[in-house]
mmCIF file of C-alpha atoms in Angstrom:
data_model
loop_
_atom_site.group_PDB
_atom_site.id
_atom_site.type_symbol
_atom_site.label_atom_id
_atom_site.label_comp_id
_atom_site.label_asym_id
_atom_site.label_seq_id
_atom_site.Cartn_x
_atom_site.Cartn_y
_atom_site.Cartn_z
ATOM 1 C CA MET A 1 -46.961 118.165 66.727
ATOM 2 C CA ARG A 2 -45.367 118.198 63.385
ATOM 3 C CA GLY A 3 -46.121 121.975 63.466
ATOM 4 C CA ASP A 4 -44.246 122.145 66.433
ATOM 5 C CA PHE A 5 -41.436 120.001 65.272
ATOM 6 C CA GLU A 6 -41.044 123.057 62.744
ATOM 7 C CA GLU A 7 -41.108 125.421 64.229
ATOM 8 C CA PHE A 8 -38.520 124.294 66.807
ATOM 9 C CA VAL A 9 -36.003 123.332 63.720
ATOM 10 C CA ALA A 10 -36.100 126.397 62.649
ATOM 11 C CA ALA A 11 -35.970 128.223 65.329
ATOM 12 C CA ALA A 12 -33.473 126.224 67.373
ATOM 13 C CA GLY A 13 -31.365 124.978 64.290
ATOM 14 C CA PRO A 14 -28.613 127.117 63.441
ATOM 15 C CA ARG A 15 -27.539 127.004 66.924
ATOM 16 C CA LEU A 16 -27.128 123.424 66.535
ATOM 17 C CA LEU A 17 -25.513 123.459 63.644
ATOM 18 C CA ARG A 18 -22.676 125.283 64.585
ATOM 19 C CA VAL A 19 -22.564 122.794 67.779
ATOM 20 C CA ALA A 20 -22.397 119.841 65.265
ATOM 21 C CA TRP A 21 -19.620 122.025 62.487
ATOM 22 C CA LEU A 22 -17.904 123.079 66.190
ATOM 23 C CA LEU A 23 -17.675 118.482 67.136
ATOM 24 C CA THR A 24 -17.041 117.402 63.385
ATOM 25 C CA GLY A 25 -15.268 120.695 61.909
ATOM 26 C CA ASP A 26 -16.893 120.328 58.266
ATOM 27 C CA ALA A 27 -20.238 121.793 56.684
ATOM 28 C CA HIS A 28 -21.151 118.700 55.276
ATOM 29 C CA LEU A 29 -20.701 116.083 58.181
ATOM 30 C CA ALA A 30 -22.036 118.990 60.547
ATOM 31 C CA GLU A 31 -25.403 119.146 58.114
ATOM 32 C CA ASP A 32 -25.717 115.414 57.929
ATOM 33 C CA LEU A 33 -24.479 115.101 61.912
ATOM 34 C CA LEU A 34 -27.308 117.479 62.803
ATOM 35 C CA GLN A 35 -30.316 115.698 60.062
ATOM 36 C CA THR A 36 -29.456 112.177 61.872
ATOM 37 C CA ALA A 37 -29.884 113.029 64.927
ATOM 38 C CA LEU A 38 -33.050 114.808 64.104
ATOM 39 C CA ALA A 39 -34.123 112.125 62.318
ATOM 40 C CA LYS A 40 -33.612 110.691 65.728
ATOM 41 C CA VAL A 41 -35.502 113.187 67.855
ATOM 42 C CA TRP A 42 -38.834 113.149 65.546
ATOM 43 C CA PRO A 43 -40.223 110.230 66.756
ATOM 44 C CA LYS A 44 -40.532 111.525 70.626
ATOM 45 C CA TRP A 45 -41.134 114.182 69.554
ATOM 46 C CA HIS A 46 -44.423 114.283 71.242
ATOM 47 C CA ARG A 47 -42.272 113.120 74.855
ATOM 48 C CA ILE A 48 -39.537 115.683 74.660
ATOM 49 C CA ALA A 49 -41.082 118.813 73.346
ATOM 50 C CA GLY A 50 -42.252 120.270 76.681
ATOM 51 C CA GLU A 51 -39.456 119.755 78.252
ATOM 52 C CA HIS A 52 -35.751 121.335 77.215
ATOM 53 C CA PRO A 53 -35.575 119.756 73.646
ATOM 54 C CA GLU A 54 -32.556 121.733 72.579
ATOM 55 C CA ALA A 55 -30.428 120.471 74.955
ATOM 56 C CA TYR A 56 -31.711 116.729 73.879
ATOM 57 C CA VAL A 57 -30.947 117.173 70.807
ATOM 58 C CA ARG A 58 -27.805 118.488 71.850
ATOM 59 C CA LYS A 59 -26.913 115.503 73.889
ATOM 60 C CA VAL A 60 -28.194 113.294 70.596
ATOM 61 C CA LEU A 61 -25.427 115.076 68.829
ATOM 62 C CA VAL A 62 -22.901 114.517 70.794
ATOM 63 C CA THR A 63 -23.536 110.797 70.765
ATOM 64 C CA THR A 64 -24.361 110.419 67.040
ATOM 65 C CA HIS A 65 -21.075 112.552 66.789
ATOM 66 C CA THR A 66 -18.700 109.793 69.235
ATOM 67 C CA SER A 67 -20.530 107.023 67.620
ATOM 68 C CA TRP A 68 -19.558 108.239 64.305
ATOM 69 C CA TRP A 69 -15.747 108.937 65.657
ATOM 70 C CA ARG A 70 -15.900 105.360 67.192
ATOM 71 C CA ARG A 71 -16.802 104.093 63.930
ATOM 72 C CA HIS A 72 -14.465 105.347 61.552
ATOM 73 C CA TRP A 73 -10.179 105.161 61.555
ATOM 74 C CA ARG A 74 -8.801 108.095 60.869
ATOM 75 C CA GLY A 75 -5.873 107.570 59.554
ATOM 76 C CA GLU A 76 -3.466 109.141 61.669
ATOM 77 C CA VAL A 77 0.142 108.111 62.435
ATOM 78 C CA PRO A 78 1.835 110.414 65.647
ATOM 79 C CA HIS A 79 4.966 111.938 64.547
ATOM 80 C CA GLY A 80 6.974 113.089 68.016
ATOM 81 C CA GLU A 81 7.799 116.853 65.777
ATOM 82 C CA LEU A 82 5.249 119.119 64.322
ATOM 83 C CA PRO A 83 6.537 120.325 60.759
ATOM 84 C CA GLU A 84 8.165 123.228 60.729
ATOM 85 C CA ARG A 85 6.039 126.862 60.586
ATOM 86 C CA PRO A 86 7.327 129.601 58.149
ATOM 87 C CA GLY A 87 8.617 132.681 60.736
ATOM 88 C CA SER A 88 7.578 135.360 58.379
ATOM 89 C CA PHE A 89 4.529 138.194 59.082
ATOM 90 C CA ASP A 90 1.086 137.336 58.166
ATOM 91 C CA THR A 91 -1.439 139.838 57.934
ATOM 92 C CA TYR A 92 -4.335 136.858 58.261
ATOM 93 C CA GLU A 93 -2.505 136.471 61.495
ATOM 94 C CA GLY A 94 -5.916 136.426 63.480
ATOM 95 C CA VAL A 95 -7.228 134.111 60.726
ATOM 96 C CA ASP A 96 -4.774 131.553 61.201
ATOM 97 C CA LEU A 97 -5.783 131.708 64.767
ATOM 98 C CA GLU A 98 -8.928 130.701 64.250
ATOM 99 C CA GLN A 99 -8.262 128.438 62.141
ATOM 100 C CA SER A 100 -5.401 126.870 64.485
ATOM 101 C CA LEU A 101 -7.981 127.179 67.461
ATOM 102 C CA ALA A 102 -10.724 125.214 65.236
ATOM 103 C CA VAL A 103 -7.697 122.221 64.129
ATOM 104 C CA ALA A 104 -6.712 121.839 67.483
ATOM 105 C CA VAL A 105 -9.846 121.769 68.961
ATOM 106 C CA ARG A 106 -10.949 118.787 66.652
ATOM 107 C CA ALA A 107 -7.694 117.035 67.631
ATOM 108 C CA LEU A 108 -8.443 116.758 70.963
ATOM 109 C CA PRO A 109 -10.090 113.432 71.614
ATOM 110 C CA ALA A 110 -14.008 112.907 71.351
ATOM 111 C CA ARG A 111 -14.867 113.561 75.053
ATOM 112 C CA GLN A 112 -12.749 116.349 75.521
ATOM 113 C CA ARG A 113 -13.893 117.886 72.435
ATOM 114 C CA ALA A 114 -17.800 117.464 73.025
ATOM 115 C CA VAL A 115 -16.536 119.110 76.418
ATOM 116 C CA VAL A 116 -15.397 122.446 75.301
ATOM 117 C CA VAL A 117 -17.865 123.214 72.398
ATOM 118 C CA LEU A 118 -20.299 122.734 75.116
ATOM 119 C CA ARG A 119 -18.980 124.353 78.281
ATOM 120 C CA TYR A 120 -16.920 127.257 76.107
ATOM 121 C CA PHE A 121 -18.652 127.937 72.455
ATOM 122 C CA GLU A 122 -22.321 127.012 73.875
ATOM 123 C CA ASP A 123 -21.732 128.512 77.006
ATOM 124 C CA LEU A 124 -22.991 125.891 79.111
ATOM 125 C CA SER A 125 -22.915 125.274 83.079
ATOM 126 C CA VAL A 126 -20.672 122.023 83.991
ATOM 127 C CA ALA A 127 -24.052 121.237 84.918
ATOM 128 C CA GLU A 128 -26.104 121.013 81.914
ATOM 129 C CA THR A 129 -22.419 119.567 79.943
ATOM 130 C CA ALA A 130 -22.923 116.720 82.913
ATOM 131 C CA GLY A 131 -26.138 115.888 81.958
ATOM 132 C CA ILE A 132 -25.686 116.238 78.064
ATOM 133 C CA LEU A 133 -22.949 114.290 78.494
ATOM 134 C CA GLY A 134 -24.375 111.202 81.200
ATOM 135 C CA CYS A 135 -21.065 112.170 82.961
ATOM 136 C CA ALA A 136 -20.443 113.079 86.746
ATOM 137 C CA PRO A 137 -19.926 117.099 87.049
ATOM 138 C CA GLY A 138 -16.327 115.868 88.028
ATOM 139 C CA THR A 139 -15.651 113.876 85.000
ATOM 140 C CA VAL A 140 -16.427 117.835 83.023
ATOM 141 C CA LYS A 141 -14.140 119.544 85.161
ATOM 142 C CA SER A 142 -11.057 116.654 84.573
ATOM 143 C CA GLN A 143 -11.901 116.599 80.560
ATOM 144 C CA ALA A 144 -11.899 120.688 80.335
ATOM 145 C CA ALA A 145 -9.070 120.886 82.010
ATOM 146 C CA LYS A 146 -7.252 118.099 80.375
ATOM 147 C CA ALA A 147 -8.469 119.946 77.099
ATOM 148 C CA LEU A 148 -7.275 123.606 77.758
ATOM 149 C CA ARG A 149 -4.089 122.539 79.035
ATOM 150 C CA THR A 150 -3.608 120.743 75.916
ATOM 151 C CA LEU A 151 -4.907 123.343 73.368
ATOM 152 C CA ARG A 152 -2.318 126.059 75.602
ATOM 153 C CA GLU A 153 0.435 123.863 74.776
ATOM 154 C CA VAL A 154 -0.861 123.319 71.392
ATOM 155 C CA LEU A 155 -1.892 126.917 70.275
ATOM 156 C CA PRO A 156 0.906 129.094 70.981
ATOM 157 C CA ALA A 157 2.880 126.617 68.430
ATOM 158 C CA ALA A 158 0.278 126.706 65.507
ATOM 159 C CA VAL A 159 0.774 130.464 65.634
ATOM 160 C CA GLY A 160 4.812 130.921 65.302
ATOM 161 C CA GLY A 161 4.933 131.060 68.986
ATOM 162 C CA ARG A 162 2.121 134.350 70.184
ATOM 163 C CA CYS A 163 -0.563 133.114 72.273
ATOM 164 C CA ASP A 164 -1.952 137.047 73.327
#
């Protein structure tokens, strides 16, 4: 049993760490989140090993991150206007877009962020995403639509008005 779990972690660990990083936006928190999720899964490994263990661990990642997110006040204060961005040409525009996307995804509410990560970064179907999140497929669709609308509104401003 232990060997099976170790093999699973070795094979699926990098993918699960990527999901954790996309949820948290921080490499150290992502490692902590994955370690916590694996520690929660280990006692139940004999039950879940034969089915879809990676999907199960992904669900534990999302629910654990959501519980962490709910416990911590972020100290954010909403503002009516965004700070001005410099208008000069930037040779690292692609990097800015990638970083802006990461910031924009992290700014989404936890549920919308989980839907975006699972649907578009992990390339899961609506049904698979709904199963992991424990909600109806319609909820996944509506949360995805809201998240994408927010990202479309935020990203052009985040990269100086360009959204190619």
